[in-house]
Amino acid sequence: TSSSSLTSKIGFELKLKTSSIPNSGKGLFVNGDGIHPGTVITLYPGYVHSLEYLSKKDYVDKLLPDDNMMLMGRHDGVVIDGRGYGQLPFNPYALGHMINHATSEQPPNVIPTSYDFPTAGIIGKGFPVDLVKYLPNDFYQPRTFFGSPDRTALMNSIAFVSCRPIKSGDEILVDYRLHPLRNNPSWYKHYDIKESQKRWEVSDEMITKHTNNNENKINN
């Protein structure tokens, strides 16, 4: 079948089943051995929100709240909303919205990275036209010429790349790296607080001040 042929070509398939982390619902698992560091495991599906729209407060307010943490930001500020995955073409290798947060006992085996599907240009080839229908992302609002003049990207996305060897049966896990100074869910524990601080540019002094303020509120 086409599905088995695709799996044979890629070397592994992705499966959804009960997470190995208690009370975490379903998780994303790999079926297939020999996955080395640097392998693209999956993509993050959903609608793409461009910077030209995210600069408007009213636009951002409509995206919130995000109770299930399905909004995922890229380093360039583009945001992908995983809540819209069911309205876009299904891709068996675009299940990044199902990846659970790593724990101290189960470290992350993938890291997220920005990826742009290239637009066809004069030099080199872009993304194959016949495969565009399988892209798991789409712009929520069309890009405008003046708001998004750079058209080298046909579509923005996020790829999860393996950062350690992965064997068949392993659950795919990532460090969510949520903001250290915000009220995060009670179940959330920082896997690597330094990485979270680095992502959000939060200093040790800011952490200390935030902790002291919370302690003062409790004591008062």
mmCIF file of N, CA and C in Angstrom, residues 2 4 9 11 65 68 80-81 122 132 142 152 155 157 161 165 183 189 195 206-208 210-211:
data_model
loop_
_atom_site.group_PDB
_atom_site.id
_atom_site.type_symbol
_atom_site.label_atom_id
_atom_site.label_comp_id
_atom_site.label_asym_id
_atom_site.label_seq_id
_atom_site.Cartn_x
_atom_site.Cartn_y
_atom_site.Cartn_z
ATOM 1 N N SER A 2 0.239 2.412 -0.282
ATOM 2 C CA SER A 2 0.992 3.664 -0.310
ATOM 3 C C SER A 2 1.545 3.998 1.062
ATOM 4 N N SER A 4 2.445 1.831 3.544
ATOM 5 C CA SER A 4 3.600 0.986 3.856
ATOM 6 C C SER A 4 4.799 1.374 3.010
ATOM 7 N N LYS A 9 10.142 3.936 2.899
ATOM 8 C CA LYS A 9 11.056 4.952 2.375
ATOM 9 C C LYS A 9 11.644 5.801 3.488
ATOM 10 N N GLY A 11 11.592 5.000 6.833
ATOM 11 C CA GLY A 11 12.303 4.138 7.774
ATOM 12 C C GLY A 11 11.616 3.963 9.108
ATOM 13 N N PRO A 65 -7.720 32.604 25.335
ATOM 14 C CA PRO A 65 -6.657 31.858 26.016
ATOM 15 C C PRO A 65 -6.240 30.605 25.238
ATOM 16 N N ASN A 68 -4.667 24.683 26.401
ATOM 17 C CA ASN A 68 -3.992 23.418 26.097
ATOM 18 C C ASN A 68 -2.623 23.609 25.464
ATOM 19 N N ILE A 80 2.390 29.219 15.247
ATOM 20 C CA ILE A 80 1.560 28.190 14.619
ATOM 21 C C ILE A 80 0.570 27.676 15.645
ATOM 22 N N ASP A 81 -0.701 27.671 15.268
ATOM 23 C CA ASP A 81 -1.785 27.278 16.169
ATOM 24 C C ASP A 81 -2.204 25.846 15.868
ATOM 25 N N ILE A 122 14.012 31.129 -9.451
ATOM 26 C CA ILE A 122 14.777 31.012 -10.693
ATOM 27 C C ILE A 122 15.970 30.093 -10.490
ATOM 28 N N VAL A 132 2.088 19.967 -2.490
ATOM 29 C CA VAL A 132 1.584 21.086 -1.681
ATOM 30 C C VAL A 132 0.310 20.691 -0.934
ATOM 31 N N PRO A 142 -4.202 35.620 4.661
ATOM 32 C CA PRO A 142 -3.263 35.733 3.534
ATOM 33 C C PRO A 142 -2.189 36.793 3.805
ATOM 34 N N THR A 152 10.277 34.102 0.059
ATOM 35 C CA THR A 152 11.138 32.945 -0.173
ATOM 36 C C THR A 152 10.545 31.687 0.447
ATOM 37 N N MET A 155 5.643 28.241 2.736
ATOM 38 C CA MET A 155 4.874 28.030 3.965
ATOM 39 C C MET A 155 5.821 27.919 5.145
ATOM 40 N N SER A 157 6.703 26.525 8.953
ATOM 41 C CA SER A 157 6.346 25.356 9.751
ATOM 42 C C SER A 157 7.340 25.198 10.898
ATOM 43 N N VAL A 161 13.265 17.641 15.490
ATOM 44 C CA VAL A 161 14.445 16.895 15.065
ATOM 45 C C VAL A 161 15.009 16.104 16.250
ATOM 46 N N PRO A 165 19.667 9.175 19.945
ATOM 47 C CA PRO A 165 19.170 7.987 19.245
ATOM 48 C C PRO A 165 17.784 7.594 19.754
ATOM 49 N N ASN A 183 2.325 31.986 35.289
ATOM 50 C CA ASN A 183 1.599 30.974 36.044
ATOM 51 C C ASN A 183 1.340 29.762 35.145
ATOM 52 N N LYS A 189 6.571 20.945 35.249
ATOM 53 C CA LYS A 189 7.846 21.099 35.937
ATOM 54 C C LYS A 189 8.921 21.363 34.885
ATOM 55 N N GLU A 195 17.411 26.416 30.133
ATOM 56 C CA GLU A 195 16.968 26.492 28.740
ATOM 57 C C GLU A 195 15.720 27.362 28.608
ATOM 58 N N MET A 206 15.996 38.007 37.842
ATOM 59 C CA MET A 206 14.547 38.103 37.625
ATOM 60 C C MET A 206 13.823 36.938 38.295
ATOM 61 N N ILE A 207 14.431 35.758 38.248
ATOM 62 C CA ILE A 207 13.847 34.575 38.896
ATOM 63 C C ILE A 207 13.793 34.784 40.405
ATOM 64 N N THR A 208 14.912 35.292 40.974
ATOM 65 C CA THR A 208 14.986 35.517 42.414
ATOM 66 C C THR A 208 13.960 36.545 42.867
ATOM 67 N N HIS A 210 11.160 37.341 41.377
ATOM 68 C CA HIS A 210 9.825 36.769 41.216
ATOM 69 C C HIS A 210 9.508 35.828 42.379
ATOM 70 N N THR A 211 10.476 35.009 42.777
ATOM 71 C CA THR A 211 10.294 34.070 43.888
ATOM 72 C C THR A 211 10.046 34.812 45.192
#
